Amino acid sequence: MASTEPTLKTSLDALAVESVEAANVVERPSVWARLMRNPSVIIGGLLISLIVLLVPTAPLLTSLDPTEINPRNRNKPPGYEATYKDDEGNKYTLPAHMGTDKLGRDVFTRVIYGARVSLIVGLSVACISVLVGLTIGLVAGYFRIVDAIVMRIMDGLMAIPAILLAIALVSLSGASLVTVILAIVIPEIPRVVRLVRSIVLSIREEPYVEAAISVGTPTAKILFRHVLPNTVAPLIVQGTFICGSAILLEAILSFLGVGVPPEIPTWGNIMAQGRDLFQIYPHSIFYPGVFLTLTVLAINMLGDGLRDTIDPRMSREI
């Protein structure tokens, strides 16, 4: 009986310790739960969702052609009942919610269709920059023999202001949507390369990576299994900021006349074509400017929220 009591007491003590430890364990919320608690993610996500919805629903929101010229409706204020003719010559009126420009084109229609081009540019630049920068960054960070050469090239590109480099590239190649996308991609790639390279250099020194190298694990397997997963969260955040920066840079290039061709409705082109009459008819610039500001602001807010939630190390570094 005496030998049984210590065993029973030990078991009860162990059970008590396990109960206390279990009570002290706090289950960490999932990434989705943490995102839903972040105001920047919620506000930015809602604004972006509303703007993205304009792309597929544009034909439902307006029946007008964004490039159709109507001299009789030139420079009308917001709310004006503009007159149009159908294919059979019958006249009808539609309210110009945001007024019309100097060629009689409906500003509301042009702003909605302009969102399509701006989002295409932003998403294309973000995806291409991340994919190309990821590839170069992995090579530069892991293979030190090419690191110095690659990083000197990246430093040279980063030394040139992005807008000047984009203007030069568009001027040499001619204005088109593809040219503008490529001209914006090139200045963004070095930023992704530097980010990925820094991650690779830190991961490469980890004991489990050194152990994998010592046992002869193929380089491709090390990169895809150990290194690449650690770049996902930072690249999502970086890609978000690149998207907002690309949309703004495209608008600047179009406003300066070296971006997307003038016949394509973009927010930058709309503002450029209305700047000569801005003091008299400010609505031609005001509304596309508001949409541009809200879009870039929403994307940056979303990026801040993602950074704080899925990669808090970047927040502390910044």
PDB file of C-alpha atoms in Angstrom:
ATOM      1  CA  MET A   1       0.000   0.000   0.000  1.00  0.00           C
ATOM      2  CA  ALA A   2       2.862   2.292   0.818  1.00  0.00           C
ATOM      3  CA  SER A   3       4.425   1.737  -2.603  1.00  0.00           C
ATOM      4  CA  THR A   4       1.192   2.533  -4.375  1.00  0.00           C
ATOM      5  CA  GLU A   5       0.701   5.968  -2.810  1.00  0.00           C
ATOM      6  CA  PRO A   6       3.844   7.616  -4.299  1.00  0.00           C
ATOM      7  CA  THR A   7       2.936   6.284  -7.742  1.00  0.00           C
ATOM      8  CA  LEU A   8      -0.599   7.613  -7.440  1.00  0.00           C
ATOM      9  CA  LYS A   9       0.677  10.950  -6.166  1.00  0.00           C
ATOM     10  CA  THR A  10       3.157  11.209  -9.043  1.00  0.00           C
ATOM     11  CA  SER A  11       0.424  10.489 -11.562  1.00  0.00           C
ATOM     12  CA  LEU A  12      -1.857  13.111 -10.031  1.00  0.00           C
ATOM     13  CA  ASP A  13       0.966  15.670 -10.019  1.00  0.00           C
ATOM     14  CA  ALA A  14       1.740  14.967 -13.679  1.00  0.00           C
ATOM     15  CA  LEU A  15      -1.940  15.260 -14.555  1.00  0.00           C
ATOM     16  CA  ALA A  16      -2.154  18.567 -12.697  1.00  0.00           C
ATOM     17  CA  VAL A  17       0.894  19.928 -14.534  1.00  0.00           C
ATOM     18  CA  GLU A  18      -0.557  18.894 -17.895  1.00  0.00           C
ATOM     19  CA  SER A  19      -3.875  20.542 -16.999  1.00  0.00           C
ATOM     20  CA  VAL A  20      -2.136  23.801 -16.072  1.00  0.00           C
ATOM     21  CA  GLU A  21      -0.055  23.755 -19.247  1.00  0.00           C
ATOM     22  CA  ALA A  22      -3.128  23.043 -21.348  1.00  0.00           C
ATOM     23  CA  ALA A  23      -4.971  25.906 -19.681  1.00  0.00           C
ATOM     24  CA  ASN A  24      -2.074  28.258 -20.363  1.00  0.00           C
ATOM     25  CA  VAL A  25      -1.874  27.347 -24.034  1.00  0.00           C
ATOM     26  CA  VAL A  26      -3.567  30.024 -26.122  1.00  0.00           C
ATOM     27  CA  GLU A  27      -4.612  28.925 -29.552  1.00  0.00           C
ATOM     28  CA  ARG A  28      -3.263  31.342 -32.162  1.00  0.00           C
ATOM     29  CA  PRO A  29      -5.929  32.707 -34.507  1.00  0.00           C
ATOM     30  CA  SER A  30      -5.725  31.685 -38.137  1.00  0.00           C
ATOM     31  CA  VAL A  31      -4.340  34.040 -40.759  1.00  0.00           C
ATOM     32  CA  TRP A  32      -7.857  34.719 -42.061  1.00  0.00           C
ATOM     33  CA  ALA A  33      -9.094  35.603 -38.559  1.00  0.00           C
ATOM     34  CA  ARG A  34      -6.181  37.982 -38.053  1.00  0.00           C
ATOM     35  CA  LEU A  35      -6.818  39.588 -41.440  1.00  0.00           C
ATOM     36  CA  MET A  36     -10.466  40.168 -40.554  1.00  0.00           C
ATOM     37  CA  ARG A  37      -9.398  41.982 -37.383  1.00  0.00           C
ATOM     38  CA  ASN A  38      -7.137  44.390 -39.252  1.00  0.00           C
ATOM     39  CA  PRO A  39      -8.949  47.654 -40.180  1.00  0.00           C
ATOM     40  CA  SER A  40      -6.534  48.395 -43.030  1.00  0.00           C
ATOM     41  CA  VAL A  41      -7.273  45.045 -44.654  1.00  0.00           C
ATOM     42  CA  ILE A  42     -11.041  45.457 -44.276  1.00  0.00           C
ATOM     43  CA  ILE A  43     -11.244  49.039 -45.566  1.00  0.00           C
ATOM     44  CA  GLY A  44      -8.683  48.543 -48.324  1.00  0.00           C
ATOM     45  CA  GLY A  45     -10.227  45.240 -49.381  1.00  0.00           C
ATOM     46  CA  LEU A  46     -13.739  46.696 -49.590  1.00  0.00           C
ATOM     47  CA  LEU A  47     -12.607  49.682 -51.670  1.00  0.00           C
ATOM     48  CA  ILE A  48     -10.615  47.487 -54.038  1.00  0.00           C
ATOM     49  CA  SER A  49     -13.529  45.057 -54.371  1.00  0.00           C
ATOM     50  CA  LEU A  50     -15.869  47.885 -55.363  1.00  0.00           C
ATOM     51  CA  ILE A  51     -13.410  49.205 -57.951  1.00  0.00           C
ATOM     52  CA  VAL A  52     -12.722  45.725 -59.348  1.00  0.00           C
ATOM     53  CA  LEU A  53     -16.487  45.178 -59.730  1.00  0.00           C
ATOM     54  CA  LEU A  54     -16.564  48.111 -62.153  1.00  0.00           C
ATOM     55  CA  VAL A  55     -14.603  46.098 -64.721  1.00  0.00           C
ATOM     56  CA  PRO A  56     -17.151  43.339 -65.493  1.00  0.00           C
ATOM     57  CA  THR A  57     -20.200  45.485 -64.734  1.00  0.00           C
ATOM     58  CA  ALA A  58     -19.226  48.499 -66.875  1.00  0.00           C
ATOM     59  CA  PRO A  59     -21.632  47.594 -69.743  1.00  0.00           C
ATOM     60  CA  LEU A  60     -24.437  47.238 -67.189  1.00  0.00           C
ATOM     61  CA  LEU A  61     -23.752  50.603 -65.560  1.00  0.00           C
ATOM     62  CA  THR A  62     -23.656  52.573 -68.805  1.00  0.00           C
ATOM     63  CA  SER A  63     -24.716  51.927 -72.387  1.00  0.00           C
ATOM     64  CA  LEU A  64     -22.490  54.635 -73.863  1.00  0.00           C
ATOM     65  CA  ASP A  65     -19.250  54.199 -75.783  1.00  0.00           C
ATOM     66  CA  PRO A  66     -16.338  55.778 -73.850  1.00  0.00           C
ATOM     67  CA  THR A  67     -14.735  56.935 -77.113  1.00  0.00           C
ATOM     68  CA  GLU A  68     -17.899  58.286 -78.812  1.00  0.00           C
ATOM     69  CA  ILE A  69     -17.652  62.003 -79.637  1.00  0.00           C
ATOM     70  CA  ASN A  70     -20.814  64.122 -79.272  1.00  0.00           C
ATOM     71  CA  PRO A  71     -20.149  67.807 -80.075  1.00  0.00           C
ATOM     72  CA  ARG A  72     -23.642  68.836 -78.923  1.00  0.00           C
ATOM     73  CA  ASN A  73     -22.812  67.653 -75.379  1.00  0.00           C
ATOM     74  CA  ARG A  74     -19.444  69.359 -74.948  1.00  0.00           C
ATOM     75  CA  ASN A  75     -18.370  70.429 -71.423  1.00  0.00           C
ATOM     76  CA  LYS A  76     -21.696  69.796 -69.723  1.00  0.00           C
ATOM     77  CA  PRO A  77     -21.799  69.862 -65.899  1.00  0.00           C
ATOM     78  CA  PRO A  78     -22.554  66.810 -63.722  1.00  0.00           C
ATOM     79  CA  GLY A  79     -26.236  65.873 -63.775  1.00  0.00           C
ATOM     80  CA  TYR A  80     -26.892  67.396 -67.214  1.00  0.00           C
ATOM     81  CA  GLU A  81     -29.401  65.519 -69.386  1.00  0.00           C
ATOM     82  CA  ALA A  82     -27.257  64.812 -72.438  1.00  0.00           C
ATOM     83  CA  THR A  83     -28.853  64.089 -75.813  1.00  0.00           C
ATOM     84  CA  TYR A  84     -27.802  61.140 -77.976  1.00  0.00           C
ATOM     85  CA  LYS A  85     -28.932  59.379 -81.149  1.00  0.00           C
ATOM     86  CA  ASP A  86     -29.362  55.644 -81.596  1.00  0.00           C
ATOM     87  CA  ASP A  87     -28.492  53.674 -84.740  1.00  0.00           C
ATOM     88  CA  GLU A  88     -31.858  54.539 -86.285  1.00  0.00           C
ATOM     89  CA  GLY A  89     -31.442  58.270 -85.690  1.00  0.00           C
ATOM     90  CA  ASN A  90     -33.893  58.517 -82.797  1.00  0.00           C
ATOM     91  CA  LYS A  91     -32.941  60.950 -80.046  1.00  0.00           C
ATOM     92  CA  TYR A  92     -32.846  60.021 -76.377  1.00  0.00           C
ATOM     93  CA  THR A  93     -31.460  61.576 -73.225  1.00  0.00           C
ATOM     94  CA  LEU A  94     -29.294  60.189 -70.443  1.00  0.00           C
ATOM     95  CA  PRO A  95     -28.054  61.918 -67.296  1.00  0.00           C
ATOM     96  CA  ALA A  96     -24.352  62.732 -67.346  1.00  0.00           C
ATOM     97  CA  HIS A  97     -23.629  61.829 -63.717  1.00  0.00           C
ATOM     98  CA  MET A  98     -20.084  63.227 -63.877  1.00  0.00           C
ATOM     99  CA  GLY A  99     -20.589  65.638 -66.756  1.00  0.00           C
ATOM    100  CA  THR A 100     -18.970  65.492 -70.184  1.00  0.00           C
ATOM    101  CA  ASP A 101     -15.544  66.482 -71.511  1.00  0.00           C
ATOM    102  CA  LYS A 102     -14.544  68.909 -74.258  1.00  0.00           C
ATOM    103  CA  LEU A 103     -15.450  66.356 -76.963  1.00  0.00           C
ATOM    104  CA  GLY A 104     -18.844  65.538 -75.472  1.00  0.00           C
ATOM    105  CA  ARG A 105     -17.805  62.148 -74.121  1.00  0.00           C
ATOM    106  CA  ASP A 106     -19.448  60.987 -70.910  1.00  0.00           C
ATOM    107  CA  VAL A 107     -16.935  61.275 -68.039  1.00  0.00           C
ATOM    108  CA  PHE A 108     -18.695  58.622 -65.942  1.00  0.00           C
ATOM    109  CA  THR A 109     -18.414  56.095 -68.772  1.00  0.00           C
ATOM    110  CA  ARG A 110     -14.772  56.934 -69.405  1.00  0.00           C
ATOM    111  CA  VAL A 111     -13.854  56.692 -65.719  1.00  0.00           C
ATOM    112  CA  ILE A 112     -15.471  53.256 -65.389  1.00  0.00           C
ATOM    113  CA  TYR A 113     -13.782  51.889 -68.496  1.00  0.00           C
ATOM    114  CA  GLY A 114     -10.544  53.548 -67.423  1.00  0.00           C
ATOM    115  CA  ALA A 115     -10.540  51.387 -64.299  1.00  0.00           C
ATOM    116  CA  ARG A 116     -10.145  48.340 -66.532  1.00  0.00           C
ATOM    117  CA  VAL A 117      -6.905  49.582 -68.088  1.00  0.00           C
ATOM    118  CA  SER A 118      -5.463  50.810 -64.800  1.00  0.00           C
ATOM    119  CA  LEU A 119      -6.114  47.488 -63.059  1.00  0.00           C
ATOM    120  CA  ILE A 120      -4.678  45.526 -65.988  1.00  0.00           C
ATOM    121  CA  VAL A 121      -1.491  47.588 -65.802  1.00  0.00           C
ATOM    122  CA  GLY A 122      -1.219  47.256 -62.026  1.00  0.00           C
ATOM    123  CA  LEU A 123      -1.804  43.498 -61.895  1.00  0.00           C
ATOM    124  CA  SER A 124       0.399  42.788 -64.924  1.00  0.00           C
ATOM    125  CA  VAL A 125       3.307  44.796 -63.550  1.00  0.00           C
ATOM    126  CA  ALA A 126       2.981  43.186 -60.113  1.00  0.00           C
ATOM    127  CA  CYS A 127       2.880  39.620 -61.476  1.00  0.00           C
ATOM    128  CA  ILE A 128       5.726  40.059 -63.963  1.00  0.00           C
ATOM    129  CA  SER A 129       7.930  41.928 -61.482  1.00  0.00           C
ATOM    130  CA  VAL A 130       7.438  39.304 -58.774  1.00  0.00           C
ATOM    131  CA  LEU A 131       8.060  36.334 -61.089  1.00  0.00           C
ATOM    132  CA  VAL A 132      11.155  37.801 -62.746  1.00  0.00           C
ATOM    133  CA  GLY A 133      12.511  39.290 -59.523  1.00  0.00           C
ATOM    134  CA  LEU A 134      11.948  36.010 -57.671  1.00  0.00           C
ATOM    135  CA  THR A 135      13.912  34.048 -60.260  1.00  0.00           C
ATOM    136  CA  ILE A 136      16.827  36.488 -60.354  1.00  0.00           C
ATOM    137  CA  GLY A 137      16.826  36.890 -56.573  1.00  0.00           C
ATOM    138  CA  LEU A 138      16.975  33.126 -55.984  1.00  0.00           C
ATOM    139  CA  VAL A 139      19.912  32.782 -58.359  1.00  0.00           C
ATOM    140  CA  ALA A 140      21.771  35.797 -56.975  1.00  0.00           C
ATOM    141  CA  GLY A 141      21.242  34.832 -53.348  1.00  0.00           C
ATOM    142  CA  TYR A 142      22.096  31.153 -53.634  1.00  0.00           C
ATOM    143  CA  PHE A 143      24.846  31.161 -56.257  1.00  0.00           C
ATOM    144  CA  ARG A 144      27.389  33.632 -54.949  1.00  0.00           C
ATOM    145  CA  ILE A 145      29.437  33.452 -58.120  1.00  0.00           C
ATOM    146  CA  VAL A 146      26.844  35.585 -59.944  1.00  0.00           C
ATOM    147  CA  ASP A 147      25.691  37.597 -56.929  1.00  0.00           C
ATOM    148  CA  ALA A 148      28.105  40.504 -57.402  1.00  0.00           C
ATOM    149  CA  ILE A 149      27.337  40.911 -61.110  1.00  0.00           C
ATOM    150  CA  VAL A 150      23.567  40.715 -60.689  1.00  0.00           C
ATOM    151  CA  MET A 151      23.453  43.120 -57.759  1.00  0.00           C
ATOM    152  CA  ARG A 152      25.624  45.717 -59.510  1.00  0.00           C
ATOM    153  CA  ILE A 153      23.142  45.679 -62.407  1.00  0.00           C
ATOM    154  CA  MET A 154      20.232  46.011 -59.979  1.00  0.00           C
ATOM    155  CA  ASP A 155      21.955  48.891 -58.163  1.00  0.00           C
ATOM    156  CA  GLY A 156      22.444  50.647 -61.489  1.00  0.00           C
ATOM    157  CA  LEU A 157      18.754  50.333 -62.353  1.00  0.00           C
ATOM    158  CA  MET A 158      17.696  51.552 -58.909  1.00  0.00           C
ATOM    159  CA  ALA A 159      19.940  54.604 -59.253  1.00  0.00           C
ATOM    160  CA  ILE A 160      17.757  55.858 -62.120  1.00  0.00           C
ATOM    161  CA  PRO A 161      14.415  57.411 -61.068  1.00  0.00           C
ATOM    162  CA  ALA A 162      11.589  55.088 -62.073  1.00  0.00           C
ATOM    163  CA  ILE A 163       9.602  57.729 -63.931  1.00  0.00           C
ATOM    164  CA  LEU A 164      12.619  58.895 -65.971  1.00  0.00           C
ATOM    165  CA  LEU A 165      13.500  55.330 -66.909  1.00  0.00           C
ATOM    166  CA  ALA A 166       9.898  54.624 -67.902  1.00  0.00           C
ATOM    167  CA  ILE A 167       9.687  57.804 -69.998  1.00  0.00           C
ATOM    168  CA  ALA A 168      12.919  56.906 -71.786  1.00  0.00           C
ATOM    169  CA  LEU A 169      11.777  53.367 -72.550  1.00  0.00           C
ATOM    170  CA  VAL A 170       8.352  54.469 -73.813  1.00  0.00           C
ATOM    171  CA  SER A 171       9.930  57.210 -75.939  1.00  0.00           C
ATOM    172  CA  LEU A 172      12.262  54.691 -77.575  1.00  0.00           C
ATOM    173  CA  SER A 173       9.678  51.944 -78.136  1.00  0.00           C
ATOM    174  CA  GLY A 174       6.541  53.964 -78.845  1.00  0.00           C
ATOM    175  CA  ALA A 175       3.349  54.351 -76.852  1.00  0.00           C
ATOM    176  CA  SER A 176       1.280  51.210 -76.348  1.00  0.00           C
ATOM    177  CA  LEU A 177      -0.239  49.334 -73.437  1.00  0.00           C
ATOM    178  CA  VAL A 178       2.387  46.565 -73.609  1.00  0.00           C
ATOM    179  CA  THR A 179       5.231  49.071 -73.802  1.00  0.00           C
ATOM    180  CA  VAL A 180       3.948  50.955 -70.768  1.00  0.00           C
ATOM    181  CA  ILE A 181       3.671  47.719 -68.763  1.00  0.00           C
ATOM    182  CA  LEU A 182       7.231  46.696 -69.643  1.00  0.00           C
ATOM    183  CA  ALA A 183       8.542  50.202 -68.970  1.00  0.00           C
ATOM    184  CA  ILE A 184       7.063  50.112 -65.462  1.00  0.00           C
ATOM    185  CA  VAL A 185       8.170  46.517 -64.816  1.00  0.00           C
ATOM    186  CA  ILE A 186      11.884  47.186 -65.348  1.00  0.00           C
ATOM    187  CA  PRO A 187      12.268  49.733 -62.491  1.00  0.00           C
ATOM    188  CA  GLU A 188      10.284  47.471 -60.130  1.00  0.00           C
ATOM    189  CA  ILE A 189      12.301  44.278 -60.671  1.00  0.00           C
ATOM    190  CA  PRO A 190      15.402  45.392 -58.686  1.00  0.00           C
ATOM    191  CA  ARG A 191      13.294  45.938 -55.552  1.00  0.00           C
ATOM    192  CA  VAL A 192      11.963  42.395 -55.726  1.00  0.00           C
ATOM    193  CA  VAL A 193      15.433  41.010 -56.433  1.00  0.00           C
ATOM    194  CA  ARG A 194      16.922  42.702 -53.382  1.00  0.00           C
ATOM    195  CA  LEU A 195      14.084  41.449 -51.174  1.00  0.00           C
ATOM    196  CA  VAL A 196      14.343  37.835 -52.358  1.00  0.00           C
ATOM    197  CA  ARG A 197      18.147  37.867 -52.214  1.00  0.00           C
ATOM    198  CA  SER A 198      18.132  39.028 -48.593  1.00  0.00           C
ATOM    199  CA  ILE A 199      15.721  36.220 -47.675  1.00  0.00           C
ATOM    200  CA  VAL A 200      17.805  33.613 -49.501  1.00  0.00           C
ATOM    201  CA  LEU A 201      21.011  34.762 -47.793  1.00  0.00           C
ATOM    202  CA  SER A 202      19.413  34.428 -44.358  1.00  0.00           C
ATOM    203  CA  ILE A 203      17.808  31.046 -45.087  1.00  0.00           C
ATOM    204  CA  ARG A 204      21.000  29.674 -46.635  1.00  0.00           C
ATOM    205  CA  GLU A 205      22.773  29.946 -43.271  1.00  0.00           C
ATOM    206  CA  GLU A 206      20.122  27.961 -41.414  1.00  0.00           C
ATOM    207  CA  PRO A 207      21.291  24.602 -39.998  1.00  0.00           C
ATOM    208  CA  TYR A 208      18.664  22.562 -41.848  1.00  0.00           C
ATOM    209  CA  VAL A 209      19.743  24.047 -45.189  1.00  0.00           C
ATOM    210  CA  GLU A 210      23.415  23.425 -44.448  1.00  0.00           C
ATOM    211  CA  ALA A 211      22.524  19.863 -43.456  1.00  0.00           C
ATOM    212  CA  ALA A 212      20.652  19.377 -46.727  1.00  0.00           C
ATOM    213  CA  ILE A 213      23.667  20.663 -48.662  1.00  0.00           C
ATOM    214  CA  SER A 214      26.053  18.406 -46.747  1.00  0.00           C
ATOM    215  CA  VAL A 215      24.102  15.247 -47.588  1.00  0.00           C
ATOM    216  CA  GLY A 216      24.044  16.112 -51.276  1.00  0.00           C
ATOM    217  CA  THR A 217      20.445  17.280 -51.681  1.00  0.00           C
ATOM    218  CA  PRO A 218      19.940  18.693 -55.205  1.00  0.00           C
ATOM    219  CA  THR A 219      20.034  22.477 -55.415  1.00  0.00           C
ATOM    220  CA  ALA A 220      16.617  22.664 -57.073  1.00  0.00           C
ATOM    221  CA  LYS A 221      15.054  20.678 -54.235  1.00  0.00           C
ATOM    222  CA  ILE A 222      16.638  22.938 -51.615  1.00  0.00           C
ATOM    223  CA  LEU A 223      15.401  26.063 -53.382  1.00  0.00           C
ATOM    224  CA  PHE A 224      11.835  24.833 -53.889  1.00  0.00           C
ATOM    225  CA  ARG A 225      11.418  23.017 -50.577  1.00  0.00           C
ATOM    226  CA  HIS A 226      13.298  25.190 -48.087  1.00  0.00           C
ATOM    227  CA  VAL A 227      13.923  28.620 -49.624  1.00  0.00           C
ATOM    228  CA  LEU A 228      10.928  29.377 -51.843  1.00  0.00           C
ATOM    229  CA  PRO A 229       8.215  28.920 -49.142  1.00  0.00           C
ATOM    230  CA  ASN A 230       9.917  31.573 -47.003  1.00  0.00           C
ATOM    231  CA  THR A 231       9.564  34.154 -49.793  1.00  0.00           C
ATOM    232  CA  VAL A 232       5.799  33.798 -50.288  1.00  0.00           C
ATOM    233  CA  ALA A 233       4.567  36.141 -47.540  1.00  0.00           C
ATOM    234  CA  PRO A 234       7.051  38.980 -48.259  1.00  0.00           C
ATOM    235  CA  LEU A 235       6.371  38.726 -51.997  1.00  0.00           C
ATOM    236  CA  ILE A 236       2.601  38.975 -51.509  1.00  0.00           C
ATOM    237  CA  VAL A 237       3.122  42.178 -49.553  1.00  0.00           C
ATOM    238  CA  GLN A 238       5.669  43.548 -52.027  1.00  0.00           C
ATOM    239  CA  GLY A 239       3.443  42.680 -54.979  1.00  0.00           C
ATOM    240  CA  THR A 240       0.582  44.646 -53.441  1.00  0.00           C
ATOM    241  CA  PHE A 241       2.692  47.777 -53.147  1.00  0.00           C
ATOM    242  CA  ILE A 242       4.036  47.305 -56.680  1.00  0.00           C
ATOM    243  CA  CYS A 243       0.460  47.147 -58.014  1.00  0.00           C
ATOM    244  CA  GLY A 244      -0.429  50.504 -56.449  1.00  0.00           C
ATOM    245  CA  SER A 245       2.818  52.088 -57.592  1.00  0.00           C
ATOM    246  CA  ALA A 246       2.294  50.825 -61.158  1.00  0.00           C
ATOM    247  CA  ILE A 247      -1.234  52.252 -61.378  1.00  0.00           C
ATOM    248  CA  LEU A 248       0.021  55.637 -60.213  1.00  0.00           C
ATOM    249  CA  LEU A 249       3.026  55.594 -62.556  1.00  0.00           C
ATOM    250  CA  GLU A 250       0.849  54.665 -65.536  1.00  0.00           C
ATOM    251  CA  ALA A 251      -1.431  57.613 -64.765  1.00  0.00           C
ATOM    252  CA  ILE A 252       1.575  59.945 -64.560  1.00  0.00           C
ATOM    253  CA  LEU A 253       2.971  58.720 -67.876  1.00  0.00           C
ATOM    254  CA  SER A 254      -0.409  59.064 -69.591  1.00  0.00           C
ATOM    255  CA  PHE A 255      -0.900  62.522 -68.095  1.00  0.00           C
ATOM    256  CA  LEU A 256       2.484  63.570 -69.503  1.00  0.00           C
ATOM    257  CA  GLY A 257       1.537  62.194 -72.923  1.00  0.00           C
ATOM    258  CA  VAL A 258       4.082  59.350 -73.019  1.00  0.00           C
ATOM    259  CA  GLY A 259       1.890  56.545 -71.721  1.00  0.00           C
ATOM    260  CA  VAL A 260      -1.063  54.644 -73.108  1.00  0.00           C
ATOM    261  CA  PRO A 261      -2.286  56.030 -76.484  1.00  0.00           C
ATOM    262  CA  PRO A 262      -4.774  58.926 -76.054  1.00  0.00           C
ATOM    263  CA  GLU A 263      -7.645  57.038 -77.684  1.00  0.00           C
ATOM    264  CA  ILE A 264      -7.629  54.464 -74.868  1.00  0.00           C
ATOM    265  CA  PRO A 265      -9.598  55.736 -71.850  1.00  0.00           C
ATOM    266  CA  THR A 266      -7.379  55.644 -68.768  1.00  0.00           C
ATOM    267  CA  TRP A 267      -7.527  57.847 -65.705  1.00  0.00           C
ATOM    268  CA  GLY A 268      -4.280  59.536 -66.718  1.00  0.00           C
ATOM    269  CA  ASN A 269      -5.505  60.217 -70.259  1.00  0.00           C
ATOM    270  CA  ILE A 270      -8.838  61.573 -69.008  1.00  0.00           C
ATOM    271  CA  MET A 271      -7.070  64.050 -66.720  1.00  0.00           C
ATOM    272  CA  ALA A 272      -4.575  64.996 -69.439  1.00  0.00           C
ATOM    273  CA  GLN A 273      -7.340  65.784 -71.931  1.00  0.00           C
ATOM    274  CA  GLY A 274      -9.196  67.946 -69.414  1.00  0.00           C
ATOM    275  CA  ARG A 275      -6.315  69.906 -67.901  1.00  0.00           C
ATOM    276  CA  ASP A 276      -6.466  72.817 -70.385  1.00  0.00           C
ATOM    277  CA  LEU A 277     -10.033  73.632 -69.217  1.00  0.00           C
ATOM    278  CA  PHE A 278      -9.572  72.651 -65.580  1.00  0.00           C
ATOM    279  CA  GLN A 279     -10.301  76.094 -64.143  1.00  0.00           C
ATOM    280  CA  ILE A 280     -13.608  76.335 -66.037  1.00  0.00           C
ATOM    281  CA  TYR A 281     -14.697  72.685 -66.107  1.00  0.00           C
ATOM    282  CA  PRO A 282     -12.937  70.953 -63.181  1.00  0.00           C
ATOM    283  CA  HIS A 283     -15.120  67.836 -63.301  1.00  0.00           C
ATOM    284  CA  SER A 284     -13.094  66.404 -66.203  1.00  0.00           C
ATOM    285  CA  ILE A 285     -10.084  66.035 -63.889  1.00  0.00           C
ATOM    286  CA  PHE A 286     -11.739  65.805 -60.480  1.00  0.00           C
ATOM    287  CA  TYR A 287     -13.584  62.492 -60.887  1.00  0.00           C
ATOM    288  CA  PRO A 288     -10.783  60.422 -62.458  1.00  0.00           C
ATOM    289  CA  GLY A 289      -8.432  61.938 -59.881  1.00  0.00           C
ATOM    290  CA  VAL A 290     -10.697  60.783 -57.055  1.00  0.00           C
ATOM    291  CA  PHE A 291     -10.879  57.242 -58.452  1.00  0.00           C
ATOM    292  CA  LEU A 292      -7.106  57.133 -58.911  1.00  0.00           C
ATOM    293  CA  THR A 293      -6.486  58.370 -55.370  1.00  0.00           C
ATOM    294  CA  LEU A 294      -8.953  55.948 -53.799  1.00  0.00           C
ATOM    295  CA  THR A 295      -7.544  52.998 -55.742  1.00  0.00           C
ATOM    296  CA  VAL A 296      -3.911  53.642 -54.828  1.00  0.00           C
ATOM    297  CA  LEU A 297      -4.874  54.423 -51.230  1.00  0.00           C
ATOM    298  CA  ALA A 298      -6.914  51.210 -50.938  1.00  0.00           C
ATOM    299  CA  ILE A 299      -4.103  49.072 -52.365  1.00  0.00           C
ATOM    300  CA  ASN A 300      -1.544  50.631 -50.022  1.00  0.00           C
ATOM    301  CA  MET A 301      -3.855  50.124 -47.038  1.00  0.00           C
ATOM    302  CA  LEU A 302      -4.309  46.487 -48.018  1.00  0.00           C
ATOM    303  CA  GLY A 303      -0.556  46.106 -48.371  1.00  0.00           C
ATOM    304  CA  ASP A 304       0.036  47.607 -44.921  1.00  0.00           C
ATOM    305  CA  GLY A 305      -2.525  45.272 -43.402  1.00  0.00           C
ATOM    306  CA  LEU A 306      -1.075  42.209 -45.111  1.00  0.00           C
ATOM    307  CA  ARG A 307       2.419  43.167 -44.006  1.00  0.00           C
ATOM    308  CA  ASP A 308       1.377  43.574 -40.375  1.00  0.00           C
ATOM    309  CA  THR A 309      -0.597  40.315 -40.391  1.00  0.00           C
ATOM    310  CA  ILE A 310       1.309  37.739 -42.414  1.00  0.00           C
ATOM    311  CA  ASP A 311       4.830  39.161 -42.223  1.00  0.00           C
ATOM    312  CA  PRO A 312       5.233  41.323 -39.089  1.00  0.00           C
ATOM    313  CA  ARG A 313       9.030  41.222 -39.454  1.00  0.00           C
ATOM    314  CA  MET A 314       8.807  43.617 -42.411  1.00  0.00           C
ATOM    315  CA  SER A 315       6.717  46.005 -40.292  1.00  0.00           C
ATOM    316  CA  ARG A 316       9.399  46.092 -37.600  1.00  0.00           C
ATOM    317  CA  GLU A 317      12.147  46.587 -40.178  1.00  0.00           C
ATOM    318  CA  ILE A 318      10.274  49.459 -41.816  1.00  0.00           C
TER     319      ILE A 318
END
